[in-house]
Coordinates of C-alpha atoms and ligand atoms in Angstrom, one line a residue:
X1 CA 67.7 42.4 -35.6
X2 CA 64.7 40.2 -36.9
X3 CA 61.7 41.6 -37.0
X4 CA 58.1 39.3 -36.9
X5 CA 55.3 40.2 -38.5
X6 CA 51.6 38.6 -38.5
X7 CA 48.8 38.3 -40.5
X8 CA 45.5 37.0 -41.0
X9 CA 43.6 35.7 -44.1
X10 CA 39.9 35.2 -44.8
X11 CA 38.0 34.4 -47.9
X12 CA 34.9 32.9 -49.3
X13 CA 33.5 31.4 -52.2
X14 CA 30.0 30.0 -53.4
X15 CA 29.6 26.8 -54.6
X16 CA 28.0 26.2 -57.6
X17 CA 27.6 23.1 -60.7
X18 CA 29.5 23.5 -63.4
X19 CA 32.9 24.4 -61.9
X20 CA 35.9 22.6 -61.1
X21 CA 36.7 22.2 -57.2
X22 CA 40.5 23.3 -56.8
X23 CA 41.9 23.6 -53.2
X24 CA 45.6 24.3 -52.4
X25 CA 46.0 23.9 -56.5
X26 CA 44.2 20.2 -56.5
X27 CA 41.4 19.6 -58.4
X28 CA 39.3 17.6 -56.5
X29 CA 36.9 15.4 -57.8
X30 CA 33.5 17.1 -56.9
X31 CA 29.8 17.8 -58.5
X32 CA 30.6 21.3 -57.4
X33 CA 33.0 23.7 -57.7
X34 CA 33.9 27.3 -56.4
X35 CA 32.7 30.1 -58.4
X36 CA 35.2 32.9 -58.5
X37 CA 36.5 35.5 -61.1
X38 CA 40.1 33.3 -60.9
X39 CA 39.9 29.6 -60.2
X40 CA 38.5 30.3 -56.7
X41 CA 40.5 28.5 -54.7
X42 CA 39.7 29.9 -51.3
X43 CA 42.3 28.2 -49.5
X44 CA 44.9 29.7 -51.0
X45 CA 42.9 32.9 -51.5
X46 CA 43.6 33.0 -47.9
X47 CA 47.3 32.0 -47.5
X48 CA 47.4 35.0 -50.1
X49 CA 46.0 37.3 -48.1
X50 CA 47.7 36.4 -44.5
X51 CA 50.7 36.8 -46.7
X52 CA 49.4 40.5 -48.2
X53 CA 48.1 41.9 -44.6
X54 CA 51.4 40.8 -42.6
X55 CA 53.8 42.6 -44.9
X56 CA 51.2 45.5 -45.3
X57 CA 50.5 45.1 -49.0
X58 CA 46.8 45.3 -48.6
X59 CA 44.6 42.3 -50.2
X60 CA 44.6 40.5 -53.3
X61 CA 42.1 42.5 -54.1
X62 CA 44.3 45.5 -54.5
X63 CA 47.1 43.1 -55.3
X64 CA 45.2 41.1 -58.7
X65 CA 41.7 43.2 -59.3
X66 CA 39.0 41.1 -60.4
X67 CA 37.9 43.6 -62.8
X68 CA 41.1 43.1 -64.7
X69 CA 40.9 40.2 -67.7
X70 CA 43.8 39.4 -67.6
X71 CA 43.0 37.3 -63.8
X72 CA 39.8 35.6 -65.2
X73 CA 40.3 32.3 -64.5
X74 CA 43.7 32.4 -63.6
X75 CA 45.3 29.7 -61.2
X76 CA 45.5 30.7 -57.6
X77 CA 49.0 29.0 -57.1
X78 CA 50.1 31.5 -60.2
X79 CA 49.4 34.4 -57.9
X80 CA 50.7 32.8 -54.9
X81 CA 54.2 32.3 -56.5
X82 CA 54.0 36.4 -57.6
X83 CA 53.1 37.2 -53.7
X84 CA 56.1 35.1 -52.7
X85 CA 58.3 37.8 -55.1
X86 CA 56.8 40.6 -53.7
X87 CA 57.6 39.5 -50.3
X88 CA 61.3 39.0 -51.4
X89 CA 61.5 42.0 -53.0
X90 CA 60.4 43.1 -49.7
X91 CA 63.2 41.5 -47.7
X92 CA 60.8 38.9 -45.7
X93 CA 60.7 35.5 -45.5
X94 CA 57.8 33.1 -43.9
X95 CA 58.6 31.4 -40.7
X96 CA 55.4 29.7 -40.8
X97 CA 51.7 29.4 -42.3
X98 CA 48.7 27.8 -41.2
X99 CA 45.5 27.9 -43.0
X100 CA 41.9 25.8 -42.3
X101 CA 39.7 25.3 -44.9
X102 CA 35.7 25.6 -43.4
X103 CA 33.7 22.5 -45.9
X104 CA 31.2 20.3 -45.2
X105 CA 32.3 18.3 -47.7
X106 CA 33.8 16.2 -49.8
X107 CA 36.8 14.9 -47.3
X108 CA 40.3 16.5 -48.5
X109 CA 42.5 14.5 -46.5
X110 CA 43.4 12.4 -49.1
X111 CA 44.7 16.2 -50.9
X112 CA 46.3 17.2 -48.1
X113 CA 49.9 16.5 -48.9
X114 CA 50.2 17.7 -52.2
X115 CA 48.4 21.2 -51.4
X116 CA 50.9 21.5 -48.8
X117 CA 53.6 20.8 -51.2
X118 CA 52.2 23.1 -54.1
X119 CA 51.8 26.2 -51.2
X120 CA 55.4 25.5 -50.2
X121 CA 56.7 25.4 -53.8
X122 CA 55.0 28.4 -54.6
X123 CA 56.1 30.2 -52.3
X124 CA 59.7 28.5 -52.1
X125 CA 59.2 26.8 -48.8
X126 CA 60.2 23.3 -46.9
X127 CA 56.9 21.8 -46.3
X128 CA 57.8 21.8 -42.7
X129 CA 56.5 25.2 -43.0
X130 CA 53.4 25.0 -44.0
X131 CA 49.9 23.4 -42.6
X132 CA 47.1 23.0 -44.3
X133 CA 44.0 21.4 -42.5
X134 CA 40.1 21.7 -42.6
X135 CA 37.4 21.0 -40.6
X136 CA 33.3 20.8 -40.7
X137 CA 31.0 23.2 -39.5
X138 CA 28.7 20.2 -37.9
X139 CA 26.0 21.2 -40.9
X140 CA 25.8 24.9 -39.4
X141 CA 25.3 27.7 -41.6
X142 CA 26.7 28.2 -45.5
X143 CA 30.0 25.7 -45.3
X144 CA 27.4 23.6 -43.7
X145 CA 24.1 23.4 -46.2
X146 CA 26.9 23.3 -48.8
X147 CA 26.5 26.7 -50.3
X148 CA 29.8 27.7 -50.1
X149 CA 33.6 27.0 -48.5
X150 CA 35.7 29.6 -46.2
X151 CA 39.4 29.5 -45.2
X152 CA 41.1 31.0 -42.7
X153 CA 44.9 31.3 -42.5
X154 CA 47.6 33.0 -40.2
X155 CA 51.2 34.1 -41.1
X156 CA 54.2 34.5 -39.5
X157 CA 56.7 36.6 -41.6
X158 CA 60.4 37.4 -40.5
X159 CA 62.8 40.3 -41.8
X160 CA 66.2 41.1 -40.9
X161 CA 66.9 44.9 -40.6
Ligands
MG1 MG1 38.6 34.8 -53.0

């Protein structure tokens, strides 16, 4: 029997000067980046945490503490590939992901592809399974004055029992 299991991610980050922008593992060209105890990248943050809450392992909180060193400024994708073990090691595999990235700006359609691919190779996926996609929040609110960036993402994870 296969069992189906959902879950839902949601993160934020500030943006600040100084930083690199990195989404889905790209560095972006940007005068901004996300400020974060890891590399911040708050799309994948998440994809992480859809993954984490539909096979009941929490958050990545609990999962990579940000009071532990050795996560400072560590690349997102690193941890992605370690929640794809975990999930193995749990006996599920994902059927499907879908994540949106909240940004006023700059556009990331040009990045789109290859942060599909890196989510998909992390996690050892066809990119058939994975969407990645953003949207604008028409100016309103913190993705909109350019304070910050959110992501939302949803999960499907299978298991046979
Ligand atoms: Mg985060």
């Amino acid at each position: 029997m296969t069992a189906l299991r959902i879950g839902h991610g949601y993160d934020v980050h500030r943006l600040t000067e100084g930083r690199p922008l990195i989404l889905g593992g790209v560095e972006i060209p940007w005068e901004r980046g996300l400020l974060g105890h890891s590399d911040a990248d708050v799309l994948v943050h998440a994809v992480m945490d859809a993954l984490a809450g539909a096979a009941r392992l929490g958050d990545i909180g609990k999962l990579f503490p940000d009071t532990d060193p050795a996560y400072a400024g560590i690349s997102s994708i690193r941890l992605l590939r370690e929640v794809g073990r975990l999930l193995r090691e749990r006996g599920f595999s994902v059927v499907n992901l879908d994540a949106t990235l909240l940004a006023q700006a700059p556009k990331v359609g040009p990045y789109r592809t290859q942060m599909e691919q890196n989510v998909a190779e992390a996690l050892g996926l066809a990119p058939e399974q994975v969407n990645l996609k953003a949207t604008t929040e028409e100016g309103l609110g913190f993705t909109g004055d350019g304070s910050g960036m959110a992501a939302h993402a949803v999960v499907l994870l299978e298991k046979q029992s």
